[in-house]
Short mmCIF file of C-alpha atoms in Angstrom, two decimals:
data_model
loop_
_atom_site.label_atom_id
_atom_site.label_comp_id
_atom_site.label_asym_id
_atom_site.label_seq_id
_atom_site.Cartn_x
_atom_site.Cartn_y
_atom_site.Cartn_z
CA MET A 406 32.09 5.86 -15.61
CA ARG A 407 30.19 2.90 -14.17
CA PHE A 408 30.14 0.90 -17.43
CA GLY A 409 32.65 0.55 -20.22
CA PRO A 410 31.93 0.98 -23.94
CA ASP A 411 31.51 -2.79 -24.39
CA HIS A 412 28.89 -3.15 -21.65
CA VAL A 413 25.72 -4.90 -22.78
CA THR A 414 22.67 -4.50 -20.56
CA PRO A 415 20.88 -7.86 -20.21
CA SER A 416 17.13 -8.01 -20.68
CA PRO A 417 15.68 -10.95 -18.72
CA GLU A 418 12.04 -11.83 -19.20
CA THR A 419 9.82 -10.47 -16.42
CA ALA A 420 6.19 -10.68 -15.32
CA PHE A 421 6.05 -6.95 -14.61
CA ASP A 422 6.37 -4.50 -17.46
CA PHE A 423 9.55 -2.47 -16.93
CA SER A 424 9.40 -0.71 -20.29
CA ASP A 425 9.14 2.66 -18.54
CA PHE A 426 12.75 2.09 -17.43
CA GLY A 427 13.87 0.16 -20.50
CA GLY A 428 13.85 -3.20 -18.72
CA ILE A 429 14.46 -4.41 -15.18
CA ALA A 430 18.24 -4.17 -15.61
CA ARG A 431 18.01 -0.47 -16.41
CA ALA A 432 15.50 -0.09 -13.55
CA ALA A 433 18.21 -1.33 -11.17
CA GLU A 434 20.81 0.85 -12.90
CA GLN A 435 18.53 3.84 -12.28
CA CYS A 436 20.22 4.25 -8.88
CA SER A 437 22.85 6.96 -9.23
CA GLY A 438 24.46 6.28 -5.86
CA VAL A 439 23.86 9.70 -4.28
CA GLY A 440 22.70 8.06 -1.04
CA ALA A 441 19.44 9.95 -0.49
CA CYS A 442 18.08 6.68 0.91
CA ARG A 443 20.52 6.90 3.84
CA LYS A 444 18.88 9.87 5.55
CA SER A 445 17.65 9.28 9.06
CA LEU A 446 15.78 12.33 10.33
CA VAL A 447 13.31 13.40 7.64
CA GLY A 448 11.22 11.82 4.92
CA THR A 449 10.12 8.24 4.47
CA MET A 450 12.90 6.55 2.48
CA CYS A 451 14.32 4.17 3.53
CA PRO A 452 12.61 2.82 6.69
CA SER A 453 14.64 -0.39 6.88
CA TYR A 454 17.91 1.55 6.71
CA MET A 455 16.67 3.94 9.41
CA ALA A 456 16.09 0.93 11.66
CA THR A 457 19.29 -1.04 11.01
CA ARG A 458 21.80 1.52 9.63
CA ASN A 459 23.13 -1.16 7.28
CA GLU A 460 24.03 -0.19 3.72
CA ALA A 461 22.62 -3.52 2.50
CA ASP A 462 19.20 -2.48 3.85
CA SER A 463 19.12 0.80 1.93
CA THR A 464 17.64 1.36 -1.52
CA ARG A 465 21.13 1.91 -2.92
CA GLY A 466 22.45 -1.35 -1.47
CA ARG A 467 19.53 -3.32 -2.87
CA ALA A 468 19.82 -1.70 -6.29
CA ASN A 469 23.52 -2.58 -6.44
CA ALA A 470 22.78 -6.18 -5.44
CA LEU A 471 20.08 -6.48 -8.11
CA ARG A 472 22.34 -4.97 -10.75
CA MET A 473 25.13 -7.44 -9.94
CA ALA A 474 22.74 -10.39 -10.02
CA ILE A 475 21.19 -9.40 -13.34
CA ASN A 476 24.63 -8.88 -14.89
CA GLY A 477 25.67 -12.37 -13.78
CA GLN A 478 28.28 -11.23 -11.27
CA LEU A 479 26.71 -13.32 -8.50
CA GLY A 480 26.19 -16.48 -10.50
CA PRO A 481 24.34 -17.99 -13.45
CA GLU A 482 20.97 -17.80 -11.65
CA GLY A 483 20.70 -14.11 -12.49
CA LEU A 484 17.62 -12.41 -11.08
CA SER A 485 16.58 -15.51 -9.12
CA HIS A 486 19.90 -15.80 -7.25
CA PRO A 487 19.26 -16.86 -3.61
CA SER A 488 21.78 -14.35 -2.23
CA LEU A 489 19.36 -11.55 -3.14
CA LYS A 490 16.81 -12.76 -0.61
CA PRO A 491 18.62 -11.42 2.51
CA ALA A 492 19.18 -8.09 0.76
CA LEU A 493 15.51 -7.67 -0.11
CA ASP A 494 14.00 -9.32 2.95
CA LEU A 495 13.52 -6.16 5.02
CA CYS A 496 12.24 -4.07 2.11
CA LEU A 497 8.76 -3.00 3.18
CA GLU A 498 7.66 -2.24 -0.39
CA CYS A 499 6.52 1.17 0.83
CA LYS A 500 7.26 2.88 -2.52
CA ALA A 501 8.90 5.82 -0.79
CA CYS A 502 11.94 5.42 -3.05
CA LYS A 503 9.80 6.01 -6.12
CA SER A 504 8.91 9.51 -4.93
CA GLU A 505 11.88 10.53 -2.76
CA CYS A 506 14.78 9.01 -4.72
CA PRO A 507 16.19 11.63 -7.15
CA THR A 508 16.09 9.07 -9.96
CA GLY A 509 12.82 7.38 -8.97
CA VAL A 510 14.06 3.85 -8.21
CA ASP A 511 11.03 1.52 -7.92
CA MET A 512 12.37 -1.04 -5.46
CA ALA A 513 8.91 -2.33 -4.52
CA ARG A 514 8.21 -3.48 -8.07
CA MET A 515 11.66 -5.06 -8.40
CA LYS A 516 11.27 -6.95 -5.13
CA SER A 517 7.91 -8.38 -6.23
CA GLU A 518 9.51 -9.45 -9.49
CA TYR A 519 12.41 -11.08 -7.65
CA LEU A 520 10.05 -13.05 -5.38
CA TYR A 521 8.14 -14.20 -8.44
CA GLN A 522 11.32 -15.32 -10.25
CA PHE A 523 12.92 -16.91 -7.18
CA HIS A 524 9.90 -19.02 -6.23
CA ARG A 525 9.28 -20.34 -9.72
CA ASN A 526 11.76 -23.10 -8.92
CA THR A 527 11.85 -22.86 -5.13
CA PRO A 528 9.00 -23.93 -2.81
CA ARG A 529 7.34 -21.09 -1.01
CA PRO A 530 7.13 -21.00 2.80
CA ARG A 531 3.80 -21.78 4.39
CA HIS A 532 3.08 -18.27 5.57
CA ASP A 533 3.54 -16.85 2.06
CA HIS A 534 0.43 -18.68 0.92
CA ARG A 535 -1.45 -17.64 4.06
CA PHE A 536 -0.70 -13.95 3.64
CA ALA A 537 -1.05 -13.81 -0.13
CA ASN A 538 -4.52 -15.33 0.17
CA ILE A 539 -5.51 -13.45 3.32
CA ARG A 540 -8.83 -12.50 1.75
CA ARG A 541 -9.91 -16.12 1.42
CA THR A 542 -8.78 -16.81 4.98
CA LEU A 543 -10.80 -13.93 6.37
CA GLU A 544 -13.84 -14.84 4.29
CA LEU A 545 -13.75 -18.29 5.86
CA ALA A 546 -13.05 -16.90 9.33
CA SER A 547 -15.97 -14.47 9.10
CA LYS A 548 -18.34 -17.44 9.19
CA TRP A 549 -17.13 -18.34 12.70
CA PRO A 550 -15.59 -15.14 14.15
CA PRO A 551 -15.39 -16.22 17.82
CA LEU A 552 -13.65 -19.48 16.95
CA PHE A 553 -11.12 -17.79 14.68
CA ASN A 554 -10.40 -14.99 17.17
CA LEU A 555 -9.85 -17.49 19.95
CA ALA A 556 -7.53 -19.66 17.86
CA SER A 557 -5.51 -16.69 16.62
CA GLN A 558 -4.60 -15.75 20.21
CA THR A 559 -2.83 -19.06 20.85
CA ARG A 560 0.79 -19.77 19.95
CA LEU A 561 -0.29 -22.82 17.95
CA GLY A 562 -2.75 -20.77 15.93
CA ARG A 563 -0.14 -18.14 15.15
CA TRP A 564 2.39 -20.80 14.17
CA LEU A 565 -0.08 -22.44 11.79
CA ALA A 566 -0.84 -19.06 10.23
CA GLY A 567 2.84 -18.13 9.97
CA ILE A 568 2.48 -15.11 12.26
CA ALA A 569 5.37 -14.12 14.50
CA PRO A 570 4.62 -14.82 18.21
CA GLU A 571 5.06 -11.17 19.20
CA ARG A 572 2.57 -9.91 16.61
CA GLN A 573 -1.09 -9.25 17.33
CA PRO A 574 -3.21 -10.83 14.58
CA PRO A 575 -6.32 -8.99 13.39
CA GLN A 576 -9.62 -9.82 15.02
CA VAL A 577 -12.53 -10.73 12.77
CA ALA A 578 -15.60 -8.57 13.35
CA HIS A 579 -18.78 -10.33 14.43
CA ARG A 580 -20.68 -8.42 11.73
CA SER A 581 -18.96 -7.86 8.39
CA LEU A 582 -19.19 -4.62 6.46
CA LEU A 583 -21.72 -6.00 4.00
CA THR A 584 -23.91 -7.14 6.91
CA GLU A 585 -23.69 -3.72 8.54
CA CYS A 586 -24.58 -2.00 5.27
CA GLN A 587 -27.86 -3.90 5.04
CA SER A 588 -29.26 -1.66 7.76
CA LEU A 589 -28.10 1.55 6.03
CA THR A 590 -29.66 3.59 3.25
CA LEU A 591 -27.08 3.38 0.49
CA ALA A 592 -27.29 4.54 -3.10
CA ASP A 593 -26.61 2.46 -6.18
CA PRO A 594 -22.87 2.72 -6.97
CA LEU A 595 -23.72 3.71 -10.56
CA THR A 596 -25.72 6.73 -9.37
CA ALA A 597 -24.08 7.57 -6.01
CA ASP A 598 -22.23 10.84 -5.56
CA VAL A 599 -19.33 8.91 -4.05
CA THR A 600 -18.55 5.20 -3.99
CA PHE A 601 -16.22 3.71 -1.37
CA PHE A 602 -13.90 0.84 -2.25
CA PRO A 603 -13.78 -1.60 0.70
CA ASP A 604 -10.43 -3.25 1.36
CA THR A 605 -10.13 -6.77 2.77
CA PHE A 606 -9.64 -5.76 6.40
CA SER A 607 -12.46 -3.21 6.29
CA LEU A 608 -14.75 -5.91 4.98
CA HIS A 609 -14.05 -8.50 7.66
CA CYS A 610 -12.09 -6.92 10.53
CA GLU A 611 -12.70 -3.18 10.81
CA PRO A 612 -15.96 -2.21 9.10
CA HIS A 613 -16.21 0.94 11.23
CA HIS A 614 -13.69 2.68 8.93
CA VAL A 615 -15.99 2.55 5.91
CA LEU A 616 -19.10 3.18 8.01
CA ALA A 617 -17.52 6.34 9.40
CA ALA A 618 -16.65 7.50 5.87
CA ILE A 619 -20.23 6.90 4.78
CA ARG A 620 -21.51 9.00 7.69
CA VAL A 621 -19.12 11.82 6.76
CA ALA A 622 -20.29 11.78 3.13
CA GLN A 623 -23.96 11.68 4.07
CA SER A 624 -23.51 14.51 6.58
CA GLN A 625 -22.40 16.68 3.66
CA GLY A 626 -25.50 15.85 1.65
CA LEU A 627 -23.79 13.31 -0.61
CA SER A 628 -25.28 9.95 -1.53
CA ALA A 629 -22.83 7.14 -0.77
CA GLY A 630 -22.46 3.65 -2.15
CA ILE A 631 -20.19 0.63 -1.78
CA ALA A 632 -18.15 -0.68 -4.71
CA PRO A 633 -18.28 -4.40 -5.49
CA PRO A 634 -16.11 -6.20 -2.90
CA VAL A 635 -13.25 -7.33 -5.13
CA CYS A 636 -9.67 -7.51 -3.86
CA CYS A 637 -7.16 -5.10 -5.39
CA GLY A 638 -4.45 -7.77 -5.41
CA ARG A 639 -2.06 -6.00 -3.03
CA PRO A 640 -1.38 -9.09 -0.84
CA LEU A 641 -0.62 -11.17 -3.95
CA ILE A 642 1.69 -8.52 -5.39
CA SER A 643 3.61 -7.97 -2.17
CA ARG A 644 4.36 -11.72 -1.92
CA GLY A 645 5.30 -12.17 -5.57
CA PHE A 646 2.21 -14.13 -6.68
CA LEU A 647 2.12 -12.21 -9.94
CA ASP A 648 0.27 -14.78 -12.05
CA GLU A 649 -2.52 -14.87 -9.49
CA ALA A 650 -2.45 -11.07 -9.19
CA ARG A 651 -2.93 -10.77 -12.95
CA LEU A 652 -6.05 -12.92 -12.75
CA GLN A 653 -7.27 -10.89 -9.79
CA ALA A 654 -6.74 -7.71 -11.80
CA GLU A 655 -9.06 -9.01 -14.51
CA SER A 656 -11.79 -9.58 -11.91
CA LEU A 657 -11.21 -6.10 -10.51
CA VAL A 658 -11.50 -4.49 -13.93
CA LYS A 659 -14.75 -6.31 -14.69
CA ALA A 660 -16.21 -5.17 -11.36
CA LEU A 661 -15.16 -1.52 -11.52
CA SER A 662 -15.38 -0.84 -15.26
CA PRO A 663 -19.09 0.15 -15.13
CA LEU A 664 -18.32 2.72 -12.43
CA ALA A 665 -15.30 4.08 -14.29
CA GLN A 666 -17.15 4.32 -17.60
CA ALA A 667 -19.98 6.16 -15.83
CA HIS A 668 -17.37 8.55 -14.34
CA ARG A 669 -18.48 7.82 -10.78
CA PRO A 670 -15.99 8.88 -8.10
CA ILE A 671 -14.40 5.88 -6.36
CA VAL A 672 -12.77 6.60 -3.00
CA PHE A 673 -10.05 4.25 -1.76
CA LEU A 674 -9.80 4.50 2.02
CA GLU A 675 -6.72 2.25 2.05
CA PRO A 676 -3.72 3.85 0.26
CA GLY A 677 -2.23 0.39 -0.39
CA CYS A 678 -5.28 -0.53 -2.49
CA TRP A 679 -5.10 2.74 -4.37
CA SER A 680 -1.43 2.31 -5.24
CA ALA A 681 -2.04 -1.27 -6.36
CA VAL A 682 -4.69 -0.16 -8.85
CA ILE A 683 -2.90 2.96 -10.04
CA ASP A 684 0.77 1.99 -9.89
CA ASP A 685 1.15 -1.80 -9.92
CA LEU A 686 -1.65 -3.29 -11.99
CA PRO A 687 -0.98 -1.13 -15.08
CA HIS A 688 2.53 -2.60 -15.25
CA LEU A 689 1.23 -6.11 -14.64
CA VAL A 690 -1.70 -6.31 -17.04
CA SER A 691 -0.68 -3.82 -19.70
CA LEU A 692 -0.52 -6.56 -22.33
CA VAL A 693 -3.70 -8.43 -21.41
CA GLY A 694 -6.06 -6.65 -23.77
CA PRO A 695 -8.36 -3.69 -24.32
CA GLY A 696 -10.30 -2.49 -21.30
CA ILE A 697 -7.47 -3.47 -18.98
CA SER A 698 -4.43 -1.78 -20.48
CA HIS A 699 -3.47 1.51 -18.87
CA ARG A 700 -2.49 2.72 -22.34
CA GLY A 701 -5.88 2.36 -24.00
CA GLY A 702 -8.45 0.85 -21.65
CA PRO A 703 -11.09 2.92 -19.87
CA LEU A 704 -10.68 1.76 -16.28
CA LEU A 705 -7.27 2.81 -15.04
CA PRO A 706 -7.18 6.26 -16.72
CA ASN A 707 -10.59 7.03 -15.24
CA LEU A 708 -9.46 5.90 -11.80
CA ARG A 709 -6.54 8.29 -12.06
CA THR A 710 -8.93 11.06 -13.05
CA MET A 711 -11.34 10.36 -10.23
CA GLY A 712 -8.53 10.35 -7.69
CA GLY A 713 -7.74 13.97 -8.44
CA ARG A 714 -4.10 13.26 -9.32
CA ARG A 715 -4.83 13.75 -13.02
CA SER A 716 -8.13 15.60 -12.82
CA SER A 717 -10.24 16.36 -15.84
CA GLY A 718 -11.18 19.95 -16.55
CA THR A 719 -14.57 19.61 -14.88
CA LEU A 720 -13.22 18.02 -11.71
CA ARG A 721 -10.37 20.53 -11.56
CA ALA A 722 -12.83 23.41 -11.83
CA ASN A 723 -14.96 21.89 -9.08
CA HIS A 724 -11.89 21.60 -6.85
CA LYS A 725 -11.04 25.27 -7.45
CA ARG A 726 -14.57 26.36 -6.63
CA ARG A 727 -14.48 24.28 -3.45
CA ASP A 728 -11.16 25.88 -2.47
CA ARG A 729 -12.63 29.38 -2.87
CA ALA A 730 -15.85 28.49 -1.06
CA ALA A 731 -16.30 28.02 2.66
CA PRO A 732 -14.72 24.76 3.86
CA TRP A 733 -16.84 21.82 4.92
CA PRO A 734 -17.47 22.23 8.63
CA LEU A 735 -16.02 19.87 11.18
CA PRO A 736 -18.37 17.86 13.39
CA PRO A 737 -19.42 19.51 16.67
CA LYS A 738 -17.03 19.26 19.62
CA SER A 739 -14.07 18.49 17.33
CA PRO A 740 -10.61 18.86 18.95
CA ASP A 741 -8.66 22.06 18.42
CA ARG A 742 -5.37 20.25 17.80
CA TYR A 743 -4.49 17.31 15.58
CA ARG A 744 -1.33 15.30 15.07
CA THR A 745 -0.73 13.56 11.79
CA GLY A 746 1.93 11.13 10.59
CA ARG A 747 3.29 9.84 7.33
CA ARG A 748 2.11 6.54 5.91
CA SER A 749 4.08 4.80 3.23
CA HIS A 750 1.80 4.57 0.19
CA SER A 751 0.01 7.82 0.93
CA ALA A 752 3.41 9.52 1.11
CA ARG A 753 4.23 8.06 -2.29
CA TRP A 754 1.17 9.75 -3.82
CA ARG A 755 1.36 12.85 -1.59
CA MET A 756 -2.19 12.33 -0.32
CA GLN A 757 -1.73 13.93 3.11
CA HIS A 758 -2.09 17.56 2.08
CA ARG A 759 -5.87 17.60 1.50
CA PRO A 760 -6.89 16.56 5.04
CA ARG A 761 -4.38 19.02 6.46
CA GLN A 762 -5.71 21.85 4.29
CA TRP A 763 -9.26 21.02 5.37
CA LEU A 764 -8.32 21.22 9.06
CA LEU A 765 -6.33 24.43 8.59
CA ARG A 766 -9.20 26.10 6.75
CA ASN A 767 -11.39 25.23 9.73
CA GLY A 768 -8.97 27.01 12.08
CA ARG A 769 -7.39 23.90 13.63
CA LEU A 770 -3.75 23.43 14.66
CA ILE A 771 -1.84 20.51 13.13
CA TRP A 772 1.34 18.89 14.39
CA VAL A 773 3.02 17.00 11.55
CA ARG A 774 5.31 14.17 12.58
CA THR A 775 8.18 14.10 10.08
CA ARG A 776 9.34 10.59 10.93
CA PRO A 777 9.33 7.28 9.09
CA PRO A 778 5.89 5.71 8.66
CA ARG A 779 4.56 2.97 10.91
CA GLY A 780 1.77 1.88 8.58
CA VAL A 781 2.88 -0.82 6.17
CA PRO A 782 0.47 -1.90 3.45
CA GLY A 783 -0.12 -5.58 2.90
CA ASN A 784 1.15 -8.04 5.49
CA ARG A 785 4.91 -7.49 5.69
CA ARG A 786 5.02 -6.65 9.39
CA ALA A 787 3.27 -9.77 10.68
CA GLY A 788 5.20 -12.54 8.97
CA ALA A 789 7.62 -14.74 10.84
CA GLY A 790 11.03 -15.33 9.31
CA PRO A 791 14.78 -15.26 9.89
CA ARG A 792 14.87 -11.47 9.51
CA SER A 793 11.45 -10.55 10.86
CA PRO A 794 11.84 -6.93 11.90
CA ARG A 795 11.55 -6.20 15.59
CA PRO A 796 9.02 -3.61 16.73
CA PRO A 797 10.35 -0.24 15.53
CA TRP A 798 10.64 1.18 19.04
CA THR A 799 13.20 -1.53 19.91
CA CYS A 800 15.36 -1.06 16.80
CA ARG A 801 18.63 0.76 16.84
CA ARG A 802 18.31 4.55 17.00
CA PRO A 803 14.68 4.57 18.15
CA ARG A 804 14.69 8.37 18.22
CA VAL A 805 13.68 8.41 14.54
CA GLN A 806 10.65 6.18 15.10
CA LEU A 807 7.16 7.02 16.20
CA PRO A 808 6.49 5.93 19.78
CA PRO A 809 4.54 2.73 20.35
CA PRO A 810 0.76 2.87 20.69
CA GLY A 811 -0.31 4.39 23.98
CA ARG A 812 2.91 6.40 24.42
CA ALA A 813 2.42 9.10 21.81
CA PRO A 814 2.67 12.66 23.13
CA ASP A 815 -0.69 14.12 24.06
CA ARG A 816 -0.94 16.87 21.44
CA GLY A 817 -4.46 16.33 20.15
CA ALA A 818 -6.45 13.86 18.14
CA GLY A 819 -4.57 11.57 15.75
CA ILE A 820 -5.26 11.84 12.01
CA ILE A 821 -3.67 8.98 10.07
CA ASP A 822 -4.87 7.71 6.71
CA GLY A 823 -5.12 3.97 6.23
CA ARG A 824 -4.30 1.41 8.91
CA MET A 825 -1.32 1.62 11.22
CA ALA A 826 0.63 -1.59 11.70
CA GLY A 827 -2.50 -3.73 11.71
CA ARG A 828 -4.09 -1.74 14.54
CA PRO A 829 -7.31 0.22 14.01
CA THR A 830 -6.86 3.99 13.74
CA ARG A 831 -9.25 6.34 15.42
#
C-alpha cells in the first residue's frame, strides 16, 4: 500500500477547481505508477520523456514530485516549493496524459496551478509577461508590421522579447485577418451556417488559415462568419496567470454567449483554443456565476454540443445522414496521397479521425505518422530559459521524432491541424 491508515490527504487552496479529482493532492495521487508515460515508439505521452529519457521528465516523475511537495516531504512551502520548477519545466502542457494515462492524470492543469502558486511570492521572468500577453504585443506590432518584423530578426530584439536565439519568431502579416475580411462577403455570426473562431496568430500573423477555411465552407454552399476576436486565454493559462485568465474568460463568455444561445456552430481552427474553452476554463471559472459555470451556464455546454463531442440528437442525426450520403468532394487536382501527424491538443480530444475519414471516403491514401507531436499550443517552445528544449531532431533518440521542416519524406501532401511549432502549415 502507498499510504498507511493514518494518512491524511492535504487540501491546499487552489485557483483551479480540482473537485473532479477530490482536490489537487488526489489529482497528483491519481498516478498509479504503471509507467505508460515512459513509452517511446507510439502515442503522444510523454514528449519530454521521449526526448530526454529521464524519469523526472515523465508524467509519473512529475506526479511523484507534486505529491511529495503537497504532503510536505520537500519542505514547508508545499505546492510552491522551488524544487518543483526543474521537474515541471519541460512539461509541454500537451494534455496527452489526460487521454493516454490509464488513470487520466491532468499534468497540464497541475503545472499551471504550480506556476500560479510559485509566482505569487516570486517575481516572474521578463519573458513570462511577454508570452502571457502575446495578444497585446501582436496587436501593437500589427500597427507597424515591417518595423516589428525587422526588430524580431535581431539578437537584441529576441533578447528583449525573451525568445531563445535559435528560435524563429512569428512574422506579423501586413494585413490582419479583420482587414482581409473587409473585402469578403461574410454572414452575420448569429445567422451564419458556420462561424470561425480566430486565434491570436491567425488574427495577426497567419490570416490565410482562416481565409482558407472560409473558402472551403463557401465552396460547400455554407454561409461563413467570424466570431468576435476575443482571446481564449490559452497563453495566460500556460504561464500560470490564472487571475488574468479568469477575467479573460468572462470577456470570452460575454462575446460568445449570443452565438451559443442561438445554437450557431463555432469552429475552432486552433486545437489549443478549443481545449482552453472546453477543458480549462470550466475548471477556472466554475464558481464565478450563472452563464459562465460549466455546471449550469449556457455557453460551455453549448460549445461542447457544437463541437460534436457531445452532440445533441439533431446534430447527431445530421452527422449520421452525412456519413450515409456522398462525401463532400475534394477540390480539383487534389493529391492522391496525404501524410498526417499527431498534434498535442487535437490528440487529447481525438479530433484527427474526421479529416482522415473524409479523405478515405474520397478514395485517397493516408500515411499516419505515429510519432510524438511537434505542434505545441501556446508559446512553450519559443521561450528562453535554463532548460529550454533543443530542437527535437537534435535530442537524444531522434528516431522517435518527426524530421525537421524540409526533410520530411515525400509521401504526399501534409495534413496537420493547428500550427506546427510556430511555422505555418500548408
